[in-house]
Amino acid sequence: MIDAIANTLQADDVFALLSNHAVTVALATTRIAVAFQMLPIFSNQLVPALVRNAIFMALALVTIVVHPILTVENVGAQGWLLLFAKEILIGVAIGVFFGIFLWAFEAAGMVVDTQIGMSVAQVLDPLSGHQTSLLGLFLGRLANYIFMVAGGLMLLAGVTMESYQLWPIHKVLPDLSQAGIILFESEFSYFFHLMVLIAAPFVVVVFLIDLVMGLINRYAQQFNVFFISMSLKMLAAVAVLMLTMGSLIDLLVFKLHDHSEELLDILRKLLS
């Protein structure tokens, strides 16, 4: 009986907290929701909205318990807008730093498909919601699955929760410094570096096939090297994919854990 009353009181306290600080709960949820929804694995086609919003709300309640609660009377309309804009900015920054790995794999697949002449075969990716090539779809799905299996969601949740220690919800974000802009530029450079690193084995093999086909066309012009080279390049791409599958998985896991360890330092320098 006593336990039931205690549970009822705890539930009443939670509902009272939600009713009295609804805007604060929404503010705490914003950073988490934006960071997670930047990733394709939290799309509407994969995770139902009810489940997704419940996860965001649960994490937001934890942050409210840990950090001071905003006093609504002391924050005007302009202050709330600045706070929400700050939460969106931080969520986008965290989402970009983690989404780079997933986007790089899909972009590398599209580069390879362009080289082998398969970019015309566009399909709709239900995770990202846009058109992509066949190999881009495969590598993108592979990156998403490995991201979940390798503990990427735990790393994302941990970094997002720890970011509240750097920038609590009741503090307005200061202006971005020049060093912060340079850090964003370095992350986009890291994206292209990773994309080229993934696509390089495929592109080198395709280039060698084009070179051989060019020599054949030079001395045996009766052969239709265009159709022959397309078939050879598709077979070579599949063979390279089978040979490099393990290396691609190891690369994603290593880069993910290595980059996430320095992510908080990157976010701290963003506004230093």
mmCIF file of C-alpha atoms in Angstrom:
data_model
loop_
_atom_site.group_PDB
_atom_site.id
_atom_site.type_symbol
_atom_site.label_atom_id
_atom_site.label_comp_id
_atom_site.label_asym_id
_atom_site.label_seq_id
_atom_site.Cartn_x
_atom_site.Cartn_y
_atom_site.Cartn_z
ATOM 1 C CA MET A 1 0.000 0.000 0.000
ATOM 2 C CA ILE A 2 2.794 2.395 0.951
ATOM 3 C CA ASP A 3 4.691 1.516 -2.239
ATOM 4 C CA ALA A 4 1.590 2.190 -4.314
ATOM 5 C CA ILE A 5 1.102 5.592 -2.675
ATOM 6 C CA ALA A 6 4.789 6.424 -3.199
ATOM 7 C CA ASN A 7 4.578 5.450 -6.865
ATOM 8 C CA THR A 8 1.449 7.568 -7.247
ATOM 9 C CA LEU A 9 3.176 10.545 -5.661
ATOM 10 C CA GLN A 10 6.177 10.109 -7.927
ATOM 11 C CA ALA A 11 3.925 9.948 -10.972
ATOM 12 C CA ASP A 12 2.085 13.063 -9.778
ATOM 13 C CA ASP A 13 5.406 14.847 -9.350
ATOM 14 C CA VAL A 14 6.412 13.950 -12.897
ATOM 15 C CA PHE A 15 3.120 15.178 -14.351
ATOM 16 C CA ALA A 16 3.342 18.354 -12.263
ATOM 17 C CA LEU A 17 6.866 18.923 -13.570
ATOM 18 C CA LEU A 18 5.717 18.459 -17.154
ATOM 19 C CA SER A 19 2.717 20.759 -16.753
ATOM 20 C CA ASN A 20 4.614 23.527 -14.979
ATOM 21 C CA HIS A 21 7.680 23.401 -17.219
ATOM 22 C CA ALA A 22 6.294 22.310 -20.592
ATOM 23 C CA VAL A 23 8.350 24.893 -22.482
ATOM 24 C CA THR A 24 11.472 23.835 -20.590
ATOM 25 C CA VAL A 25 10.856 20.199 -21.521
ATOM 26 C CA ALA A 26 10.423 21.218 -25.160
ATOM 27 C CA LEU A 27 13.654 23.217 -24.963
ATOM 28 C CA ALA A 28 15.575 20.278 -23.494
ATOM 29 C CA THR A 29 14.130 17.962 -26.143
ATOM 30 C CA THR A 30 15.154 20.201 -29.041
ATOM 31 C CA ARG A 31 18.894 19.531 -28.904
ATOM 32 C CA ILE A 32 18.413 15.763 -28.604
ATOM 33 C CA ALA A 33 15.762 15.589 -31.328
ATOM 34 C CA VAL A 34 17.780 17.622 -33.822
ATOM 35 C CA ALA A 35 20.997 15.664 -33.175
ATOM 36 C CA PHE A 36 19.316 12.281 -33.579
ATOM 37 C CA GLN A 37 17.148 13.200 -36.563
ATOM 38 C CA MET A 38 20.189 14.360 -38.507
ATOM 39 C CA LEU A 39 20.972 10.650 -38.922
ATOM 40 C CA PRO A 40 19.104 8.557 -41.527
ATOM 41 C CA ILE A 41 18.483 5.731 -39.039
ATOM 42 C CA PHE A 42 15.905 7.892 -37.230
ATOM 43 C CA SER A 43 13.766 8.526 -40.304
ATOM 44 C CA ASN A 44 9.992 8.132 -40.210
ATOM 45 C CA GLN A 45 10.174 4.975 -42.332
ATOM 46 C CA LEU A 46 12.450 3.176 -39.871
ATOM 47 C CA VAL A 47 11.449 4.396 -36.400
ATOM 48 C CA PRO A 48 7.784 5.211 -35.614
ATOM 49 C CA ALA A 49 7.165 8.758 -34.473
ATOM 50 C CA LEU A 50 5.736 7.612 -31.131
ATOM 51 C CA VAL A 51 8.835 5.573 -30.283
ATOM 52 C CA ARG A 52 11.195 8.274 -31.509
ATOM 53 C CA ASN A 53 9.508 11.055 -29.541
ATOM 54 C CA ALA A 54 9.362 8.877 -26.419
ATOM 55 C CA ILE A 55 13.149 8.376 -26.601
ATOM 56 C CA PHE A 56 13.740 12.098 -27.008
ATOM 57 C CA MET A 57 11.396 12.946 -24.134
ATOM 58 C CA ALA A 58 13.014 10.404 -21.798
ATOM 59 C CA LEU A 59 16.497 11.783 -22.447
ATOM 60 C CA ALA A 60 15.206 15.336 -22.035
ATOM 61 C CA LEU A 61 13.705 14.533 -18.631
ATOM 62 C CA VAL A 62 17.099 13.262 -17.495
ATOM 63 C CA THR A 63 18.721 16.554 -18.466
ATOM 64 C CA ILE A 64 16.043 18.538 -16.626
ATOM 65 C CA VAL A 65 16.655 16.561 -13.445
ATOM 66 C CA VAL A 66 20.418 17.054 -13.655
ATOM 67 C CA HIS A 67 20.493 20.724 -14.676
ATOM 68 C CA PRO A 68 18.745 23.761 -13.203
ATOM 69 C CA ILE A 69 15.219 24.431 -14.426
ATOM 70 C CA LEU A 70 14.502 27.692 -16.190
ATOM 71 C CA THR A 71 12.219 30.173 -14.509
ATOM 72 C CA VAL A 72 9.616 31.092 -17.089
ATOM 73 C CA GLU A 73 8.980 34.512 -15.559
ATOM 74 C CA ASN A 74 12.613 35.529 -16.040
ATOM 75 C CA VAL A 75 12.740 34.620 -19.748
ATOM 76 C CA GLY A 76 10.947 36.729 -22.307
ATOM 77 C CA ALA A 77 9.817 35.787 -25.791
ATOM 78 C CA GLN A 78 13.094 36.913 -27.343
ATOM 79 C CA GLY A 79 15.036 34.955 -24.742
ATOM 80 C CA TRP A 80 13.119 31.778 -25.536
ATOM 81 C CA LEU A 81 13.765 32.228 -29.251
ATOM 82 C CA LEU A 82 17.490 32.608 -28.607
ATOM 83 C CA LEU A 83 17.523 29.531 -26.380
ATOM 84 C CA PHE A 84 15.698 27.409 -28.961
ATOM 85 C CA ALA A 85 18.018 28.670 -31.707
ATOM 86 C CA LYS A 86 21.004 27.751 -29.537
ATOM 87 C CA GLU A 87 19.658 24.237 -28.939
ATOM 88 C CA ILE A 88 19.036 23.744 -32.660
ATOM 89 C CA LEU A 89 22.569 24.924 -33.482
ATOM 90 C CA ILE A 90 24.170 22.553 -30.991
ATOM 91 C CA GLY A 91 21.985 19.665 -32.163
ATOM 92 C CA VAL A 92 22.927 20.301 -35.788
ATOM 93 C CA ALA A 93 26.633 20.432 -34.871
ATOM 94 C CA ILE A 94 26.492 17.104 -33.025
ATOM 95 C CA GLY A 95 24.392 15.498 -35.771
ATOM 96 C CA VAL A 96 26.789 16.641 -38.482
ATOM 97 C CA PHE A 97 29.840 15.325 -36.626
ATOM 98 C CA PHE A 98 28.249 11.860 -36.415
ATOM 99 C CA GLY A 99 26.391 11.910 -39.742
ATOM 100 C CA ILE A 100 29.593 12.539 -41.685
ATOM 101 C CA PHE A 101 30.457 8.833 -41.502
ATOM 102 C CA LEU A 102 27.103 7.694 -42.885
ATOM 103 C CA TRP A 103 26.976 10.332 -45.606
ATOM 104 C CA ALA A 104 30.554 9.613 -46.701
ATOM 105 C CA PHE A 105 29.766 5.957 -47.402
ATOM 106 C CA GLU A 106 26.711 6.805 -49.483
ATOM 107 C CA ALA A 107 28.558 9.542 -51.361
ATOM 108 C CA ALA A 108 31.440 7.158 -52.097
ATOM 109 C CA GLY A 109 28.990 4.643 -53.548
ATOM 110 C CA MET A 110 27.520 7.311 -55.810
ATOM 111 C CA VAL A 111 31.008 8.283 -56.998
ATOM 112 C CA VAL A 112 31.799 4.666 -57.867
ATOM 113 C CA ASP A 113 28.480 4.211 -59.688
ATOM 114 C CA THR A 114 29.216 7.342 -61.706
ATOM 115 C CA GLN A 115 32.597 5.922 -62.716
ATOM 116 C CA ILE A 116 31.199 2.564 -63.847
ATOM 117 C CA GLY A 117 28.199 4.099 -65.634
ATOM 118 C CA MET A 118 25.503 2.940 -63.212
ATOM 119 C CA SER A 119 24.455 6.361 -61.955
ATOM 120 C CA VAL A 120 21.428 6.288 -64.282
ATOM 121 C CA ALA A 121 19.931 3.500 -62.138
ATOM 122 C CA GLN A 122 18.583 5.746 -59.392
ATOM 123 C CA VAL A 123 16.471 4.320 -56.568
ATOM 124 C CA LEU A 124 14.685 5.951 -53.650
ATOM 125 C CA ASP A 125 16.425 5.486 -50.322
ATOM 126 C CA PRO A 126 13.665 5.260 -47.677
ATOM 127 C CA LEU A 127 16.111 6.163 -44.900
ATOM 128 C CA SER A 128 17.299 9.459 -46.343
ATOM 129 C CA GLY A 129 14.257 10.161 -48.512
ATOM 130 C CA HIS A 130 16.177 11.097 -51.678
ATOM 131 C CA GLN A 131 17.339 9.407 -54.868
ATOM 132 C CA THR A 132 20.625 7.543 -54.780
ATOM 133 C CA SER A 133 22.523 4.999 -56.845
ATOM 134 C CA LEU A 134 22.556 1.251 -56.246
ATOM 135 C CA LEU A 135 26.017 1.039 -54.705
ATOM 136 C CA GLY A 136 25.376 4.256 -52.805
ATOM 137 C CA LEU A 137 22.235 2.701 -51.343
ATOM 138 C CA PHE A 138 24.116 -0.462 -50.379
ATOM 139 C CA LEU A 139 27.057 1.332 -48.762
ATOM 140 C CA GLY A 140 24.713 3.750 -47.014
ATOM 141 C CA ARG A 141 22.677 0.895 -45.546
ATOM 142 C CA LEU A 142 25.873 -0.926 -44.567
ATOM 143 C CA ALA A 143 27.175 2.170 -42.780
ATOM 144 C CA ASN A 144 23.891 2.628 -40.897
ATOM 145 C CA TYR A 145 23.806 -0.987 -39.733
ATOM 146 C CA ILE A 146 27.459 -0.992 -38.675
ATOM 147 C CA PHE A 147 26.884 2.336 -36.920
ATOM 148 C CA MET A 148 24.180 0.755 -34.766
ATOM 149 C CA VAL A 149 26.045 -2.505 -34.140
ATOM 150 C CA ALA A 150 29.312 -0.728 -33.259
ATOM 151 C CA GLY A 151 27.626 1.347 -30.543
ATOM 152 C CA GLY A 152 27.223 4.533 -32.521
ATOM 153 C CA LEU A 153 23.874 5.329 -30.923
ATOM 154 C CA MET A 154 25.392 4.989 -27.454
ATOM 155 C CA LEU A 155 28.234 7.307 -28.452
ATOM 156 C CA LEU A 156 25.764 9.807 -29.887
ATOM 157 C CA ALA A 157 23.597 9.715 -26.757
ATOM 158 C CA GLY A 158 26.650 10.035 -24.508
ATOM 159 C CA VAL A 159 28.091 13.009 -26.381
ATOM 160 C CA THR A 160 24.690 14.706 -26.514
ATOM 161 C CA MET A 161 24.121 14.282 -22.777
ATOM 162 C CA GLU A 162 27.648 15.441 -21.937
ATOM 163 C CA SER A 163 27.176 18.507 -24.130
ATOM 164 C CA TYR A 164 24.713 19.826 -21.541
ATOM 165 C CA GLN A 165 27.667 20.237 -19.189
ATOM 166 C CA LEU A 166 29.392 22.460 -21.745
ATOM 167 C CA TRP A 167 26.290 24.453 -22.636
ATOM 168 C CA PRO A 168 23.396 24.068 -20.170
ATOM 169 C CA ILE A 169 19.909 24.747 -21.447
ATOM 170 C CA HIS A 170 19.599 27.977 -19.438
ATOM 171 C CA LYS A 171 22.663 29.641 -20.996
ATOM 172 C CA VAL A 172 22.579 31.438 -24.304
ATOM 173 C CA LEU A 173 25.245 30.405 -26.766
ATOM 174 C CA PRO A 174 27.876 33.098 -27.434
ATOM 175 C CA ASP A 175 28.860 34.139 -30.916
ATOM 176 C CA LEU A 176 30.781 31.703 -33.064
ATOM 177 C CA SER A 177 34.455 32.497 -33.180
ATOM 178 C CA GLN A 178 36.672 32.227 -36.242
ATOM 179 C CA ALA A 179 38.147 29.024 -34.810
ATOM 180 C CA GLY A 180 34.653 27.516 -34.678
ATOM 181 C CA ILE A 181 34.078 28.261 -38.356
ATOM 182 C CA ILE A 182 37.436 26.693 -39.200
ATOM 183 C CA LEU A 183 36.401 23.575 -37.267
ATOM 184 C CA PHE A 184 33.240 23.263 -39.352
ATOM 185 C CA GLU A 185 35.344 23.594 -42.488
ATOM 186 C CA SER A 186 37.703 20.890 -41.223
ATOM 187 C CA GLU A 187 34.761 18.542 -40.648
ATOM 188 C CA PHE A 188 33.577 18.976 -44.222
ATOM 189 C CA SER A 189 37.147 18.394 -45.369
ATOM 190 C CA TYR A 190 37.126 15.229 -43.248
ATOM 191 C CA PHE A 191 33.929 14.155 -45.022
ATOM 192 C CA PHE A 192 35.524 14.439 -48.468
ATOM 193 C CA HIS A 193 38.695 12.761 -47.210
ATOM 194 C CA LEU A 194 36.695 9.786 -45.935
ATOM 195 C CA MET A 195 34.627 9.629 -49.124
ATOM 196 C CA VAL A 196 37.741 9.531 -51.330
ATOM 197 C CA LEU A 197 39.366 6.968 -49.038
ATOM 198 C CA ILE A 198 36.375 4.629 -49.432
ATOM 199 C CA ALA A 199 35.980 5.104 -53.175
ATOM 200 C CA ALA A 200 39.706 5.019 -54.054
ATOM 201 C CA PRO A 201 40.085 1.212 -54.569
ATOM 202 C CA PHE A 202 37.050 1.135 -56.852
ATOM 203 C CA VAL A 203 38.121 4.188 -58.841
ATOM 204 C CA VAL A 204 41.664 2.861 -59.378
ATOM 205 C CA VAL A 205 40.395 -0.479 -60.702
ATOM 206 C CA VAL A 206 37.864 1.234 -62.972
ATOM 207 C CA PHE A 207 40.576 3.562 -64.273
ATOM 208 C CA LEU A 208 42.804 0.594 -65.129
ATOM 209 C CA ILE A 209 39.930 -1.070 -66.983
ATOM 210 C CA ASP A 210 39.292 2.133 -68.946
ATOM 211 C CA LEU A 211 42.995 2.306 -69.785
ATOM 212 C CA VAL A 212 43.042 -1.279 -71.067
ATOM 213 C CA MET A 213 39.826 -0.774 -73.037
ATOM 214 C CA GLY A 214 41.300 2.375 -74.562
ATOM 215 C CA LEU A 215 44.348 0.447 -75.764
ATOM 216 C CA ILE A 216 42.132 -2.309 -77.182
ATOM 217 C CA ASN A 217 40.000 0.257 -78.997
ATOM 218 C CA ARG A 218 43.155 1.815 -80.415
ATOM 219 C CA TYR A 219 44.424 -1.399 -82.019
ATOM 220 C CA ALA A 220 41.165 -3.353 -82.484
ATOM 221 C CA GLN A 221 38.565 -0.807 -83.465
ATOM 222 C CA GLN A 222 36.045 -3.432 -84.531
ATOM 223 C CA PHE A 223 35.310 -4.258 -80.878
ATOM 224 C CA ASN A 224 32.519 -2.379 -79.132
ATOM 225 C CA VAL A 225 34.539 -1.584 -76.040
ATOM 226 C CA PHE A 226 31.810 0.591 -74.514
ATOM 227 C CA PHE A 227 29.478 -2.279 -73.647
ATOM 228 C CA ILE A 228 32.371 -4.607 -72.832
ATOM 229 C CA SER A 229 33.938 -2.091 -70.454
ATOM 230 C CA MET A 230 30.647 -1.422 -68.669
ATOM 231 C CA SER A 231 30.177 -5.118 -67.926
ATOM 232 C CA LEU A 232 33.784 -5.502 -66.830
ATOM 233 C CA LYS A 233 33.601 -2.449 -64.582
ATOM 234 C CA MET A 234 30.440 -3.704 -62.877
ATOM 235 C CA LEU A 235 32.012 -7.111 -62.238
ATOM 236 C CA ALA A 236 35.224 -5.478 -61.032
ATOM 237 C CA ALA A 237 33.282 -3.195 -58.669
ATOM 238 C CA VAL A 238 31.497 -6.186 -57.142
ATOM 239 C CA ALA A 239 34.803 -8.039 -56.763
ATOM 240 C CA VAL A 240 36.483 -5.041 -55.109
ATOM 241 C CA LEU A 241 33.482 -4.654 -52.814
ATOM 242 C CA MET A 242 33.764 -8.274 -51.687
ATOM 243 C CA LEU A 243 37.498 -7.919 -51.100
ATOM 244 C CA THR A 244 37.272 -4.638 -49.194
ATOM 245 C CA MET A 245 34.087 -5.321 -47.198
ATOM 246 C CA GLY A 246 35.957 -6.199 -44.014
ATOM 247 C CA SER A 247 38.285 -3.231 -44.385
ATOM 248 C CA LEU A 248 35.341 -0.864 -44.874
ATOM 249 C CA ILE A 249 33.682 -2.135 -41.694
ATOM 250 C CA ASP A 250 36.918 -1.818 -39.713
ATOM 251 C CA LEU A 251 37.447 1.664 -41.133
ATOM 252 C CA LEU A 252 33.993 2.830 -40.042
ATOM 253 C CA VAL A 253 34.309 1.384 -36.531
ATOM 254 C CA PHE A 254 37.809 2.825 -36.033
ATOM 255 C CA LYS A 255 36.959 6.276 -37.396
ATOM 256 C CA LEU A 256 33.710 6.410 -35.407
ATOM 257 C CA HIS A 257 35.282 5.660 -32.036
ATOM 258 C CA ASP A 258 38.400 7.720 -32.755
ATOM 259 C CA HIS A 259 36.388 10.757 -33.844
ATOM 260 C CA SER A 260 33.827 10.547 -31.036
ATOM 261 C CA GLU A 261 36.577 10.640 -28.392
ATOM 262 C CA GLU A 262 37.706 14.053 -29.572
ATOM 263 C CA LEU A 263 34.213 15.328 -30.362
ATOM 264 C CA LEU A 264 33.679 17.032 -27.009
ATOM 265 C CA ASP A 265 37.007 18.826 -27.393
ATOM 266 C CA ILE A 266 35.918 19.916 -30.862
ATOM 267 C CA LEU A 267 32.618 21.227 -29.511
ATOM 268 C CA ARG A 268 34.428 22.996 -26.683
ATOM 269 C CA LYS A 269 36.774 24.711 -29.128
ATOM 270 C CA LEU A 270 33.825 25.658 -31.313
ATOM 271 C CA LEU A 271 33.011 28.615 -29.067
ATOM 272 C CA SER A 272 36.362 29.215 -27.422
#
